[in-house]
C-alpha cells in the first residue's frame, strides 16, 4: 500500500456480505416451513376422510319374503302323513304339499280342519288348492275329487244333517 493512497472500498463491501444476517435466511426458513406444515395438514386430512364408497356385502339377502304363487292340482295321493300329502297328476307331475292348521279338508260330510290322515288314504282322487312360497308348497284346501266338483255338500254344511 502506498502512503496517501485511498484504501480500497471494494474489499469492504465484498467482505461484509457474508456477515449479513438479514431477512434472506429467515425468508428461506419461513418459505420452507409453510409448505411442510400444509403438506402435513393435507396428509392428516386425507387419512381421516374415508373416500371409499360403501358397498353392500355379497352375502346380503333380500329381506322381503318371496311372493306366494297360487297353485292347484288334480291327482291321486301317493303319500299321506300327518303334516303333508303328495299327489301325482295324470300327466305325471308330482308335488308334496305341507299341511298347516289353516288347511281346510273337504270331505263328503262337509269341511274339517287339518285332520287329513283320518279322511284320506293312498290312491284317493283329490283336488288340492294351495300356494308355493319359495321352494315350499302349502295346501290351502284338500278335497276328495267327487266333492271338489260340486257333487258333495257345501263347504259350510254341518256334518250329520
C-alpha positions as a Markdown table, in Angstrom:
| # | Residue | x | y | z |
|---|---|---|---|---|
| 1 | Unk | 0.0 | 0.0 | 0.0 |
| 2 | Unk | 1.3 | 3.4 | -0.8 |
| 3 | Unk | 1.2 | 6.3 | 1.5 |
| 4 | Unk | -1.6 | 8.7 | 0.8 |
| 5 | Unk | -3.4 | 6.3 | -1.3 |
| 6 | Unk | -7.0 | 5.8 | -0.6 |
| 7 | Unk | -8.0 | 2.4 | 0.8 |
| 8 | Unk | -9.9 | 0.1 | -1.4 |
| 9 | Unk | -13.6 | 0.2 | -0.6 |
| 10 | Unk | -14.2 | -2.7 | -2.8 |
| 11 | Unk | -12.9 | -5.2 | -0.3 |
| 12 | Unk | -15.1 | -3.9 | 2.5 |
| 13 | Unk | -18.3 | -4.3 | 0.5 |
| 14 | Unk | -17.4 | -7.7 | -0.8 |
| 15 | Unk | -16.1 | -8.9 | 2.6 |
| 16 | Unk | -19.1 | -7.8 | 4.6 |
| 17 | Unk | -21.7 | -9.7 | 2.5 |
| 18 | Unk | -21.0 | -13.0 | 4.2 |
| 19 | Unk | -21.7 | -11.5 | 7.6 |
| 20 | Unk | -25.2 | -10.2 | 6.8 |
| 21 | Unk | -27.9 | -11.7 | 8.9 |
| 22 | Unk | -30.7 | -10.0 | 7.1 |
| 23 | Unk | -34.1 | -11.3 | 6.1 |
| 24 | Unk | -32.6 | -13.6 | 3.4 |
| 25 | Unk | -32.1 | -16.6 | 5.7 |
| 26 | Unk | -35.3 | -16.1 | 7.6 |
| 27 | Unk | -37.2 | -15.9 | 4.4 |
| 28 | Unk | -35.9 | -19.3 | 3.5 |
| 29 | Unk | -36.9 | -20.8 | 6.8 |
| 30 | Unk | -40.4 | -19.3 | 6.6 |
| 31 | Unk | -40.9 | -20.4 | 3.0 |
| 32 | Unk | -39.7 | -23.9 | 3.8 |
| 33 | Unk | -41.8 | -24.4 | 7.0 |
| 34 | Unk | -45.1 | -23.2 | 5.5 |
| 35 | Unk | -45.2 | -25.9 | 2.7 |
| 36 | Unk | -44.2 | -28.6 | 5.1 |
| 37 | Unk | -46.9 | -27.7 | 7.6 |
| 38 | Unk | -49.5 | -27.5 | 4.8 |
| 39 | Unk | -48.3 | -30.9 | 3.5 |
| 40 | Unk | -48.7 | -32.4 | 7.0 |
| 41 | Unk | -52.2 | -31.0 | 7.4 |
| 42 | Unk | -53.3 | -32.3 | 3.9 |
| 43 | Unk | -51.9 | -35.7 | 4.7 |
| 44 | Unk | -53.7 | -35.9 | 8.0 |
| 45 | Unk | -57.0 | -34.8 | 6.4 |
| 46 | Unk | -56.5 | -37.5 | 3.7 |
| 47 | Unk | -56.0 | -40.2 | 6.3 |
| 48 | Unk | -59.1 | -39.2 | 8.4 |
| 49 | Unk | -61.5 | -38.8 | 5.5 |
| 50 | Unk | -62.8 | -42.1 | 4.1 |
| 51 | Unk | -63.1 | -41.6 | 0.3 |
| 52 | Unk | -64.2 | -45.2 | -0.4 |
| 53 | Unk | -67.8 | -45.6 | -1.3 |
| 54 | Unk | -69.7 | -48.1 | 0.8 |
| 55 | Unk | -70.8 | -51.3 | -1.0 |
| 56 | Unk | -73.2 | -53.9 | 0.1 |
| 57 | Unk | -71.6 | -57.2 | 1.1 |
| 58 | Unk | -72.2 | -60.0 | -1.4 |
| 59 | Unk | -73.8 | -62.3 | 1.2 |
| 60 | Unk | -76.7 | -60.0 | 2.0 |
| 61 | Unk | -80.0 | -61.5 | 1.0 |
| 62 | Unk | -83.3 | -59.8 | 0.3 |
| 63 | Unk | -85.4 | -59.1 | 3.4 |
| 64 | Unk | -88.7 | -59.4 | 1.7 |
| 65 | Unk | -90.2 | -62.9 | 1.7 |
| 66 | Unk | -90.7 | -64.5 | -1.7 |
| 67 | Unk | -94.2 | -63.9 | -3.2 |
| 68 | Unk | -96.6 | -66.7 | -2.9 |
| 69 | Unk | -97.9 | -68.2 | -6.1 |
| 70 | Unk | -101.3 | -69.8 | -6.2 |
| 71 | Unk | -101.4 | -73.4 | -7.5 |
| 72 | Unk | -104.0 | -76.2 | -7.9 |
| 73 | Unk | -103.6 | -79.8 | -8.8 |
| 74 | Unk | -106.0 | -82.7 | -9.5 |
| 75 | Unk | -104.4 | -86.1 | -8.9 |
| 76 | Unk | -104.0 | -89.3 | -6.9 |
| 77 | Unk | -102.5 | -89.3 | -3.4 |
| 78 | Unk | -99.2 | -91.3 | -3.4 |
| 79 | Unk | -98.2 | -90.4 | 0.1 |
| 80 | Unk | -100.2 | -89.3 | 3.2 |
| 81 | Unk | -98.7 | -88.2 | 6.5 |
| 82 | Unk | -99.8 | -86.1 | 9.5 |
| 83 | Unk | -98.3 | -82.9 | 8.1 |
| 84 | Unk | -98.1 | -83.4 | 4.3 |
| 85 | Unk | -99.6 | -85.1 | 1.3 |
| 86 | Unk | -98.0 | -86.0 | -2.0 |
| 87 | Unk | -100.2 | -86.1 | -5.2 |
| 88 | Unk | -99.4 | -87.2 | -8.7 |
| 89 | Unk | -101.4 | -85.8 | -11.7 |
| 90 | Unk | -102.4 | -87.7 | -14.7 |
| 91 | Unk | -99.6 | -86.0 | -16.6 |
| 92 | Unk | -97.1 | -87.5 | -14.1 |
| 93 | Unk | -96.5 | -84.2 | -12.2 |
| 94 | Unk | -95.8 | -84.9 | -8.6 |
| 95 | Unk | -95.9 | -82.3 | -5.7 |
| 96 | Unk | -95.7 | -82.6 | -1.9 |
| 97 | Unk | -97.9 | -80.1 | -0.1 |
| 98 | Unk | -97.3 | -79.2 | 3.5 |
| 99 | Unk | -100.4 | -79.1 | 5.7 |
| 100 | Unk | -101.0 | -76.3 | 8.2 |
| 101 | Unk | -103.6 | -75.7 | 10.9 |
| 102 | Unk | -105.2 | -73.3 | 8.3 |
| 103 | Unk | -105.6 | -76.1 | 5.7 |
| 104 | Unk | -109.3 | -76.9 | 5.0 |
| 105 | Unk | -110.1 | -80.5 | 4.4 |
| 106 | Unk | -113.3 | -81.1 | 2.4 |
| 107 | Unk | -114.9 | -84.5 | 2.7 |
| 108 | Unk | -118.3 | -86.0 | 1.8 |
| 109 | Unk | -119.5 | -85.0 | 5.3 |
| 110 | Unk | -118.6 | -81.3 | 5.0 |
| 111 | Unk | -115.4 | -79.5 | 6.0 |
| 112 | Unk | -112.9 | -80.2 | 8.6 |
| 113 | Unk | -109.7 | -78.5 | 9.5 |
| 114 | Unk | -106.4 | -80.3 | 9.3 |
| 115 | Unk | -107.5 | -83.9 | 10.1 |
| 116 | Unk | -106.0 | -85.4 | 6.9 |
| 117 | Unk | -104.9 | -88.9 | 8.0 |
| 118 | Unk | -108.4 | -89.9 | 9.1 |
| 119 | Unk | -110.0 | -88.8 | 5.9 |
| 120 | Unk | -107.6 | -89.6 | 3.1 |
| 121 | Unk | -105.7 | -92.7 | 2.1 |
| 122 | Unk | -103.3 | -93.7 | -0.7 |
| 123 | Unk | -104.8 | -93.7 | -4.2 |
| 124 | Unk | -107.6 | -91.3 | -3.2 |
| 125 | Unk | -108.5 | -88.9 | -6.1 |
| 126 | Unk | -108.2 | -85.4 | -4.7 |
| 127 | Unk | -108.2 | -81.7 | -5.7 |
| 128 | Unk | -105.6 | -79.6 | -4.0 |
| 129 | Unk | -105.5 | -75.8 | -3.9 |
| 130 | Unk | -102.5 | -74.1 | -2.3 |
| 131 | Unk | -99.7 | -71.7 | -2.6 |
| 132 | Unk | -96.0 | -72.0 | -3.4 |
| 133 | Unk | -93.7 | -69.8 | -1.3 |
| 134 | Unk | -90.0 | -70.2 | -2.4 |
| 135 | Unk | -89.5 | -74.0 | -2.6 |
| 136 | Unk | -92.4 | -74.9 | -0.2 |
| 137 | Unk | -95.9 | -75.8 | -1.4 |
| 138 | Unk | -98.6 | -75.2 | 1.2 |
| 139 | Unk | -102.0 | -76.7 | 0.9 |
| 140 | Unk | -104.9 | -74.3 | 1.4 |
| 141 | Unk | -107.6 | -76.8 | 0.8 |
| 142 | Unk | -107.7 | -80.5 | 0.1 |
| 143 | Unk | -110.8 | -82.2 | -1.2 |
| 144 | Unk | -112.0 | -85.6 | -2.4 |
| 145 | Unk | -112.4 | -85.3 | -6.2 |
| 146 | Unk | -116.1 | -86.3 | -6.1 |
| 147 | Unk | -116.9 | -83.4 | -3.7 |
| 148 | Unk | -114.5 | -81.0 | -5.2 |
| 149 | Unk | -116.5 | -80.8 | -8.4 |
| 150 | Unk | -119.9 | -79.9 | -6.9 |
| 151 | Unk | -121.1 | -83.4 | -6.2 |
| 152 | Unk | -120.9 | -83.1 | -2.4 |
| 153 | Unk | -122.3 | -80.9 | 0.3 |
| 154 | Unk | -121.5 | -77.2 | 0.5 |
| 155 | Unk | -118.3 | -76.5 | 2.3 |
| 156 | Unk | -120.1 | -74.8 | 5.2 |
| 157 | Unk | -122.6 | -77.6 | 5.7 |
| 158 | Unk | -122.9 | -79.1 | 9.1 |
| 159 | Unk | -121.8 | -82.7 | 9.4 |
| 160 | Unk | -124.6 | -85.2 | 10.3 |
| 161 | Unk | -127.6 | -83.3 | 8.8 |
